[in-house]
Amino acid sequence: MTAATTPDVTFERCDHLLRAGNTNCAGCGMSIGLQWLHEALDGRKPVLCIPACCGIVTAGAFPTSAYGVPTIATTFASSAAVASGVATVRALNREDQPTICWAGDGGTYDIGLATISAAAERNEDILYICYDNEIYGNTGGQRSSATPQGVKTSTTTAGKAEPKKDIMAILAAHRVPYAATLSVAHREDFLRKLRTALDTSGFRFLTLLSPCPTGWKSEAADSVELIRLAVACGLFPLYEVFDGRRYRINAEPDGTPLEAYLSKQRRYRSETLDLPALTRQIEQNWKYLRAMAATFPATD
Ligand SMILES: Cc1ncc(C[n+]2csc(CCOP(=O)(O)OP(=O)(O)O)c2C)c(N)n1
Ligand code: SF4
């Protein structure tokens, strides 16, 4: 057992959330997200609840772990339900430490949605973070309901027909205290939202568009730049929703063409990619977001 992988759950402060020796691919958005989560935690020691996904594989084989905090590997569908129990026990024990779900889009948009909905409706004291790589990465890159229209996956070889599910709208409809989108190319915004979420009680939902060079057929070195482009061209809006009703937009598109983002990923070289339709979808999303932010603004 090396120092990098020896489980150490005895210290009171968290020295490393994700240690060296983890199995994440080069350029994985999860690695950045977990490092920044560690920074925002500022020594607080969460319990992590992680369903079947790359995020739990990266821990390594029991009894070693790349995670420096207590981590529960849950079944694919149940991370929010398990976290509900953990948060309740921690509250009964008067432990003032966060309970965090860290899950892929498969465990969030698809199979875990029922337990997320139940925990959100009960307003459990959980921070739920979805790293959305828009596929089932761990099992070979199958499509999920987070996969965008036109993307080639191992189960949509000509390109996916259906558009991406609007998970933020679903969580907003539960009127959760806080929901926000995160970009690994916008560090200060990312950290601020993590801190806001950590300082808020009740069910909080964060989602990051998480570059996955393996599934996106992109270069590892382009990962951060890809997310910068996704925000700049308007495909991935950065915004916050308070109590499911009040909206705040954090960055406006700057006119960067959508092709700048798509052309760096071979997953978008498909028969079904309809650029004008995708552009219209992005415009519609922005119309809706701007209307919500203007009508129901979040004031400090
Ligand atoms: C009920 C059930 N069905 C299927 C699986 C196999 N499985 C494990 S991880 C996974 C994909 C996870 O995808 P996602 O949540 O998007 O995370 P990623 O792998 O992309 O990190 C699947 C299908 C499982 N563990 N349990
Ligand atoms: S397959 Fe994708 S999400 Fe999974 S570890 Fe590799 S880069 Fe990260």
CSV table of C-alpha atoms and ligand atoms in Angstrom, one decimal:
chain,number,residue,atom,x,y,z
A,1,MET,CA,0.0,0.0,0.0
A,2,THR,CA,1.5,3.4,-0.9
A,3,ALA,CA,0.9,6.6,0.9
A,4,ALA,CA,-1.1,7.8,-2.2
A,5,THR,CA,-3.7,5.0,-1.9
A,6,THR,CA,-3.8,4.2,1.8
A,7,PRO,CA,-7.3,5.1,3.2
A,8,ASP,CA,-7.0,7.7,5.9
A,9,VAL,CA,-10.4,8.5,7.3
A,10,THR,CA,-9.2,9.3,10.8
A,11,PHE,CA,-8.0,12.9,10.5
A,12,GLU,CA,-10.5,15.7,11.3
A,13,ARG,CA,-9.5,17.9,8.4
A,14,CYS,CA,-9.5,16.7,4.8
A,15,ASP,CA,-5.9,17.0,3.5
A,16,HIS,CA,-6.7,15.6,0.0
A,17,LEU,CA,-10.1,14.8,-1.4
A,18,LEU,CA,-8.7,13.1,-4.5
A,19,ARG,CA,-5.2,11.7,-4.2
A,20,ALA,CA,-2.6,10.9,-6.7
A,21,GLY,CA,-3.0,7.3,-7.8
A,22,ASN,CA,-6.6,7.7,-8.9
A,23,THR,CA,-7.5,6.2,-12.3
A,24,ASN,CA,-9.1,9.2,-14.1
A,25,CYS,CA,-8.0,9.6,-17.7
A,26,ALA,CA,-5.8,12.5,-18.6
A,27,GLY,CA,-7.9,15.6,-19.3
A,28,CYS,CA,-10.9,14.3,-17.3
A,29,GLY,CA,-13.1,17.1,-16.0
A,30,MET,CA,-13.8,15.2,-12.9
A,31,SER,CA,-10.1,15.6,-11.8
A,32,ILE,CA,-10.5,19.4,-11.9
A,33,GLY,CA,-13.9,19.4,-10.3
A,34,LEU,CA,-12.8,17.3,-7.4
A,35,GLN,CA,-9.6,19.4,-6.8
A,36,TRP,CA,-11.8,22.5,-6.7
A,37,LEU,CA,-14.3,20.9,-4.5
A,38,HIS,CA,-11.4,20.1,-2.1
A,39,GLU,CA,-10.4,23.8,-2.2
A,40,ALA,CA,-13.9,25.0,-1.5
A,41,LEU,CA,-14.3,22.6,1.4
A,42,ASP,CA,-11.4,24.3,3.1
A,43,GLY,CA,-10.6,21.4,5.3
A,44,ARG,CA,-14.2,20.3,6.0
A,45,LYS,CA,-14.5,16.6,5.7
A,46,PRO,CA,-17.6,15.4,3.8
A,47,VAL,CA,-19.0,12.0,3.3
A,48,LEU,CA,-19.1,11.2,-0.4
A,49,CYS,CA,-21.9,9.0,-1.8
A,50,ILE,CA,-20.9,7.9,-5.3
A,51,PRO,CA,-22.9,5.6,-7.5
A,52,ALA,CA,-21.6,3.3,-10.2
A,53,CYS,CA,-19.6,5.6,-12.5
A,54,CYS,CA,-16.1,6.6,-13.4
A,55,GLY,CA,-16.1,8.6,-10.2
A,56,ILE,CA,-16.2,5.5,-8.0
A,57,VAL,CA,-13.9,3.4,-10.2
A,58,THR,CA,-11.3,6.1,-9.7
A,59,ALA,CA,-11.1,5.2,-6.0
A,60,GLY,CA,-9.3,2.0,-6.9
A,61,ALA,CA,-9.8,-1.5,-5.5
A,62,PHE,CA,-10.9,-2.0,-1.8
A,63,PRO,CA,-9.2,-1.7,0.7
A,64,THR,CA,-7.3,1.1,-1.0
A,65,SER,CA,-8.9,4.4,-1.9
A,66,ALA,CA,-7.8,7.5,-3.9
A,67,TYR,CA,-10.4,9.4,-1.9
A,68,GLY,CA,-9.2,11.0,1.3
A,69,VAL,CA,-12.6,11.1,3.0
A,70,PRO,CA,-15.2,8.5,3.9
A,71,THR,CA,-16.7,7.3,0.6
A,72,ILE,CA,-19.8,5.1,0.1
A,73,ALA,CA,-20.1,3.3,-3.2
A,74,THR,CA,-23.8,3.2,-3.8
A,75,THR,CA,-25.8,1.3,-6.4
A,76,PHE,CA,-26.4,3.1,-9.7
A,77,ALA,CA,-29.8,4.4,-8.8
A,78,SER,CA,-29.5,5.1,-5.1
A,79,SER,CA,-26.9,7.8,-4.3
A,80,ALA,CA,-29.4,10.4,-3.3
A,81,ALA,CA,-31.3,7.9,-1.1
A,82,VAL,CA,-28.1,6.7,0.6
A,83,ALA,CA,-27.0,10.3,1.1
A,84,SER,CA,-30.4,11.1,2.7
A,85,GLY,CA,-29.7,8.5,5.3
A,86,VAL,CA,-26.1,9.6,5.9
A,87,ALA,CA,-27.2,13.3,6.3
A,88,THR,CA,-29.9,12.3,8.8
A,89,VAL,CA,-27.5,10.3,10.9
A,90,ARG,CA,-24.9,13.1,10.8
A,91,ALA,CA,-27.6,15.6,11.9
A,92,LEU,CA,-28.7,13.4,14.8
A,93,ASN,CA,-25.0,13.1,15.8
A,94,ARG,CA,-24.7,16.9,15.6
A,95,GLU,CA,-21.9,16.5,13.0
A,96,ASP,CA,-21.7,19.7,11.0
A,97,GLN,CA,-20.0,18.2,7.9
A,98,PRO,CA,-21.4,18.1,4.4
A,99,THR,CA,-22.9,15.0,2.7
A,100,ILE,CA,-22.1,15.1,-0.9
A,101,CYS,CA,-23.2,13.0,-3.9
A,102,TRP,CA,-20.8,12.9,-6.7
A,103,ALA,CA,-22.4,11.3,-9.8
A,104,GLY,CA,-22.2,11.0,-13.5
A,105,ASP,CA,-25.1,12.0,-15.9
A,106,GLY,CA,-26.2,8.3,-16.1
A,107,GLY,CA,-26.7,8.2,-12.4
A,108,THR,CA,-28.3,11.6,-12.4
A,109,TYR,CA,-30.4,12.2,-15.5
A,110,ASP,CA,-31.4,8.6,-16.0
A,111,ILE,CA,-31.4,5.8,-13.4
A,112,GLY,CA,-30.9,8.0,-10.3
A,113,LEU,CA,-33.6,10.5,-11.1
A,114,ALA,CA,-36.3,9.0,-8.9
A,115,THR,CA,-34.2,9.1,-5.8
A,116,ILE,CA,-32.9,12.6,-6.6
A,117,SER,CA,-36.5,13.7,-7.0
A,118,ALA,CA,-37.5,12.2,-3.7
A,119,ALA,CA,-34.5,13.7,-1.8
A,120,ALA,CA,-35.1,17.1,-3.5
A,121,GLU,CA,-38.8,17.0,-2.6
A,122,ARG,CA,-38.0,16.2,1.0
A,123,ASN,CA,-35.3,19.0,0.9
A,124,GLU,CA,-32.7,16.7,2.4
A,125,ASP,CA,-29.5,18.4,3.5
A,126,ILE,CA,-27.4,17.1,0.6
A,127,LEU,CA,-25.1,18.7,-1.9
A,128,TYR,CA,-25.6,16.8,-5.1
A,129,ILE,CA,-22.9,17.3,-7.8
A,130,CYS,CA,-23.3,15.9,-11.3
A,131,TYR,CA,-20.2,15.7,-13.5
A,132,ASP,CA,-21.9,15.5,-16.8
A,133,ASN,CA,-19.7,14.0,-19.5
A,134,GLU,CA,-22.9,13.4,-21.6
A,135,ILE,CA,-22.3,9.6,-21.8
A,136,TYR,CA,-22.0,6.4,-19.8
A,137,GLY,CA,-18.2,6.7,-19.8
A,138,ASN,CA,-17.3,3.9,-17.4
A,139,THR,CA,-19.1,1.2,-19.4
A,140,GLY,CA,-17.9,2.1,-22.9
A,141,GLY,CA,-19.6,5.4,-23.8
A,142,GLN,CA,-23.3,4.6,-24.3
A,143,ARG,CA,-25.8,7.4,-24.8
A,144,SER,CA,-27.6,8.9,-21.8
A,145,SER,CA,-30.5,11.4,-21.7
A,146,ALA,CA,-27.8,14.1,-21.2
A,147,THR,CA,-26.2,13.3,-24.6
A,148,PRO,CA,-26.9,16.1,-27.0
A,149,GLN,CA,-28.6,15.6,-30.3
A,150,GLY,CA,-26.3,14.6,-33.2
A,151,VAL,CA,-23.6,13.1,-30.9
A,152,LYS,CA,-22.1,9.7,-31.9
A,153,THR,CA,-21.9,7.2,-29.0
A,154,SER,CA,-21.4,3.5,-28.9
A,155,THR,CA,-25.2,3.0,-28.9
A,156,THR,CA,-26.0,5.9,-31.3
A,157,THR,CA,-23.4,5.2,-34.0
A,158,ALA,CA,-25.1,7.5,-36.6
A,159,GLY,CA,-25.7,10.3,-34.0
A,160,LYS,CA,-28.3,10.6,-31.2
A,161,ALA,CA,-31.8,11.6,-32.4
A,162,GLU,CA,-33.2,13.2,-29.2
A,163,PRO,CA,-32.0,16.5,-27.6
A,164,LYS,CA,-30.4,16.7,-24.2
A,165,LYS,CA,-32.7,16.6,-21.2
A,166,ASP,CA,-33.0,19.9,-19.2
A,167,ILE,CA,-31.9,18.7,-15.8
A,168,MET,CA,-31.7,22.2,-14.3
A,169,ALA,CA,-35.4,22.8,-15.2
A,170,ILE,CA,-36.3,19.5,-13.5
A,171,LEU,CA,-34.4,20.5,-10.3
A,172,ALA,CA,-35.8,24.0,-10.4
A,173,ALA,CA,-39.3,22.6,-10.6
A,174,HIS,CA,-38.6,20.9,-7.2
A,175,ARG,CA,-38.0,24.4,-5.8
A,176,VAL,CA,-34.6,23.3,-4.3
A,177,PRO,CA,-32.8,26.1,-2.4
A,178,TYR,CA,-29.9,26.3,-4.8
A,179,ALA,CA,-29.0,25.0,-8.3
A,180,ALA,CA,-26.2,26.1,-10.6
A,181,THR,CA,-24.1,25.2,-13.6
A,182,LEU,CA,-20.3,25.0,-13.3
A,183,SER,CA,-17.5,25.4,-15.8
A,184,VAL,CA,-14.0,24.0,-15.4
A,185,ALA,CA,-12.8,27.0,-17.5
A,186,HIS,CA,-14.2,29.5,-15.0
A,187,ARG,CA,-12.4,28.8,-11.8
A,188,GLU,CA,-13.6,31.8,-9.6
A,189,ASP,CA,-17.2,31.3,-10.7
A,190,PHE,CA,-16.9,27.6,-10.0
A,191,LEU,CA,-15.5,28.1,-6.5
A,192,ARG,CA,-18.0,30.8,-5.6
A,193,LYS,CA,-20.9,28.5,-6.5
A,194,LEU,CA,-19.4,25.6,-4.6
A,195,ARG,CA,-19.0,27.9,-1.5
A,196,THR,CA,-22.6,29.2,-1.9
A,197,ALA,CA,-23.8,25.6,-2.1
A,198,LEU,CA,-21.8,24.5,0.9
A,199,ASP,CA,-23.1,27.4,2.9
A,200,THR,CA,-26.7,26.7,2.0
A,201,SER,CA,-28.9,24.2,3.8
A,202,GLY,CA,-31.3,21.7,2.2
A,203,PHE,CA,-31.0,20.1,-1.2
A,204,ARG,CA,-28.5,21.8,-3.5
A,205,PHE,CA,-27.7,20.8,-7.0
A,206,LEU,CA,-24.7,21.6,-9.1
A,207,THR,CA,-23.8,20.3,-12.5
A,208,LEU,CA,-20.6,20.7,-14.5
A,209,LEU,CA,-20.1,20.0,-18.1
A,210,SER,CA,-17.2,17.5,-17.7
A,211,PRO,CA,-14.8,17.0,-20.6
A,212,CYS,CA,-14.2,13.4,-21.3
A,213,PRO,CA,-11.5,13.0,-24.0
A,214,THR,CA,-12.1,9.2,-24.1
A,215,GLY,CA,-15.8,9.6,-25.0
A,216,TRP,CA,-15.7,12.9,-26.7
A,217,LYS,CA,-12.9,11.8,-29.0
A,218,SER,CA,-11.0,15.0,-28.1
A,219,GLU,CA,-7.5,15.8,-27.1
A,220,ALA,CA,-6.8,15.8,-23.3
A,221,ALA,CA,-4.9,19.1,-23.6
A,222,ASP,CA,-8.1,20.7,-25.1
A,223,SER,CA,-10.4,19.8,-22.2
A,224,VAL,CA,-10.5,23.2,-20.4
A,225,GLU,CA,-10.5,25.1,-23.7
A,226,LEU,CA,-13.5,23.0,-24.9
A,227,ILE,CA,-15.5,24.1,-21.9
A,228,ARG,CA,-14.4,27.7,-22.3
A,229,LEU,CA,-15.7,27.5,-25.9
A,230,ALA,CA,-19.0,25.8,-24.8
A,231,VAL,CA,-19.7,28.8,-22.5
A,232,ALA,CA,-18.5,31.4,-25.0
A,233,CYS,CA,-20.7,30.1,-27.9
A,234,GLY,CA,-23.8,29.8,-25.6
A,235,LEU,CA,-24.1,26.0,-25.7
A,236,PHE,CA,-23.5,25.7,-21.9
A,237,PRO,CA,-25.0,28.7,-20.1
A,238,LEU,CA,-23.6,29.5,-16.7
A,239,TYR,CA,-26.4,30.4,-14.3
A,240,GLU,CA,-27.9,30.0,-10.8
A,241,VAL,CA,-31.4,29.3,-9.7
A,242,PHE,CA,-32.5,30.2,-6.1
A,243,ASP,CA,-35.5,28.4,-4.6
A,244,GLY,CA,-36.3,27.1,-8.0
A,245,ARG,CA,-37.7,30.5,-9.0
A,246,ARG,CA,-35.1,33.3,-9.0
A,247,TYR,CA,-32.5,33.2,-11.8
A,248,ARG,CA,-29.1,34.8,-12.3
A,249,ILE,CA,-27.1,34.5,-15.5
A,250,ASN,CA,-23.3,34.5,-14.9
A,251,ALA,CA,-21.9,34.8,-18.4
A,252,GLU,CA,-23.3,35.9,-21.8
A,253,PRO,CA,-22.2,34.3,-25.1
A,254,ASP,CA,-19.5,36.4,-26.8
A,255,GLY,CA,-20.2,35.5,-30.5
A,256,THR,CA,-17.8,32.5,-30.6
A,257,PRO,CA,-19.1,30.2,-33.4
A,258,LEU,CA,-20.6,26.9,-32.3
A,259,GLU,CA,-18.3,25.1,-34.8
A,260,ALA,CA,-15.3,26.2,-32.7
A,261,TYR,CA,-16.6,23.9,-30.0
A,262,LEU,CA,-17.9,21.1,-32.2
A,263,SER,CA,-14.9,20.8,-34.5
A,264,LYS,CA,-12.5,19.8,-31.7
A,265,GLN,CA,-14.5,16.6,-30.9
A,266,ARG,CA,-14.9,13.7,-33.3
A,267,ARG,CA,-18.2,12.6,-31.5
A,268,TYR,CA,-19.9,15.5,-33.4
A,269,ARG,CA,-18.8,14.2,-36.8
A,270,SER,CA,-22.2,12.4,-37.3
A,271,GLU,CA,-24.8,11.9,-40.0
A,272,THR,CA,-27.6,13.4,-37.8
A,273,LEU,CA,-25.8,16.5,-36.6
A,274,ASP,CA,-28.2,19.4,-37.7
A,275,LEU,CA,-26.2,22.6,-37.0
A,276,PRO,CA,-29.1,25.0,-37.8
A,277,ALA,CA,-31.4,23.0,-35.4
A,278,LEU,CA,-28.7,22.9,-32.7
A,279,THR,CA,-28.2,26.7,-33.1
A,280,ARG,CA,-32.0,27.3,-32.9
A,281,GLN,CA,-32.1,25.2,-29.7
A,282,ILE,CA,-29.3,27.2,-28.1
A,283,GLU,CA,-31.1,30.5,-29.1
A,284,GLN,CA,-34.4,29.2,-27.6
A,285,ASN,CA,-32.6,28.2,-24.4
A,286,TRP,CA,-31.1,31.7,-24.1
A,287,LYS,CA,-34.5,33.3,-24.8
A,288,TYR,CA,-36.0,31.3,-22.0
A,289,LEU,CA,-33.1,31.9,-19.6
A,290,ARG,CA,-33.0,35.7,-20.2
A,291,ALA,CA,-36.8,35.9,-19.8
A,292,MET,CA,-36.6,34.1,-16.5
A,293,ALA,CA,-33.7,36.2,-15.2
A,294,ALA,CA,-35.5,39.4,-16.2
A,295,THR,CA,-38.9,38.4,-14.8
A,296,PHE,CA,-37.6,36.6,-11.7
A,297,PRO,CA,-34.2,38.1,-10.9
A,298,ALA,CA,-32.0,36.9,-8.1
A,299,THR,CA,-31.1,39.8,-5.9
A,300,ASP,CA,-28.2,39.7,-3.5
B,1,LIG,C1,-28.5,-1.2,-12.3
B,1,LIG,C2,-27.2,-1.1,-13.1
B,1,LIG,N1,-27.2,-1.0,-14.4
B,1,LIG,C3,-26.0,-0.9,-15.1
B,1,LIG,C4,-24.9,-0.8,-14.4
B,1,LIG,C5,-23.6,-0.8,-15.1
B,1,LIG,N2,-23.0,0.6,-15.1
B,1,LIG,C6,-22.0,0.9,-14.2
B,1,LIG,S1,-21.5,2.4,-14.3
B,1,LIG,C7,-22.5,2.7,-15.7
B,1,LIG,C8,-22.4,4.0,-16.4
B,1,LIG,C9,-22.3,5.2,-15.6
B,1,LIG,O1,-22.5,6.3,-16.4
B,1,LIG,P1,-22.5,7.8,-15.8
B,1,LIG,O2,-23.4,7.8,-14.6
B,1,LIG,O3,-22.8,8.7,-16.8
B,1,LIG,O4,-21.0,8.0,-15.2
B,1,LIG,P2,-19.6,7.8,-16.1
B,1,LIG,O5,-19.4,6.4,-16.2
B,1,LIG,O6,-19.8,8.5,-17.4
B,1,LIG,O7,-18.6,8.5,-15.2
B,1,LIG,C10,-23.3,1.6,-16.0
B,1,LIG,C11,-24.2,1.4,-17.1
B,1,LIG,C12,-24.9,-0.9,-13.0
B,1,LIG,N3,-23.8,-0.7,-12.2
B,1,LIG,N4,-26.1,-1.0,-12.3
B,2,SF4,S1,-13.8,7.9,-19.4
B,2,SF4,FE1,-14.2,10.1,-19.3
B,2,SF4,S2,-15.3,10.5,-17.4
B,2,SF4,FE2,-14.3,8.5,-17.2
B,2,SF4,S3,-12.3,8.8,-16.3
B,2,SF4,FE3,-12.0,8.8,-18.5
B,2,SF4,S4,-12.2,11.0,-19.1
B,2,SF4,FE4,-13.1,10.8,-17.0
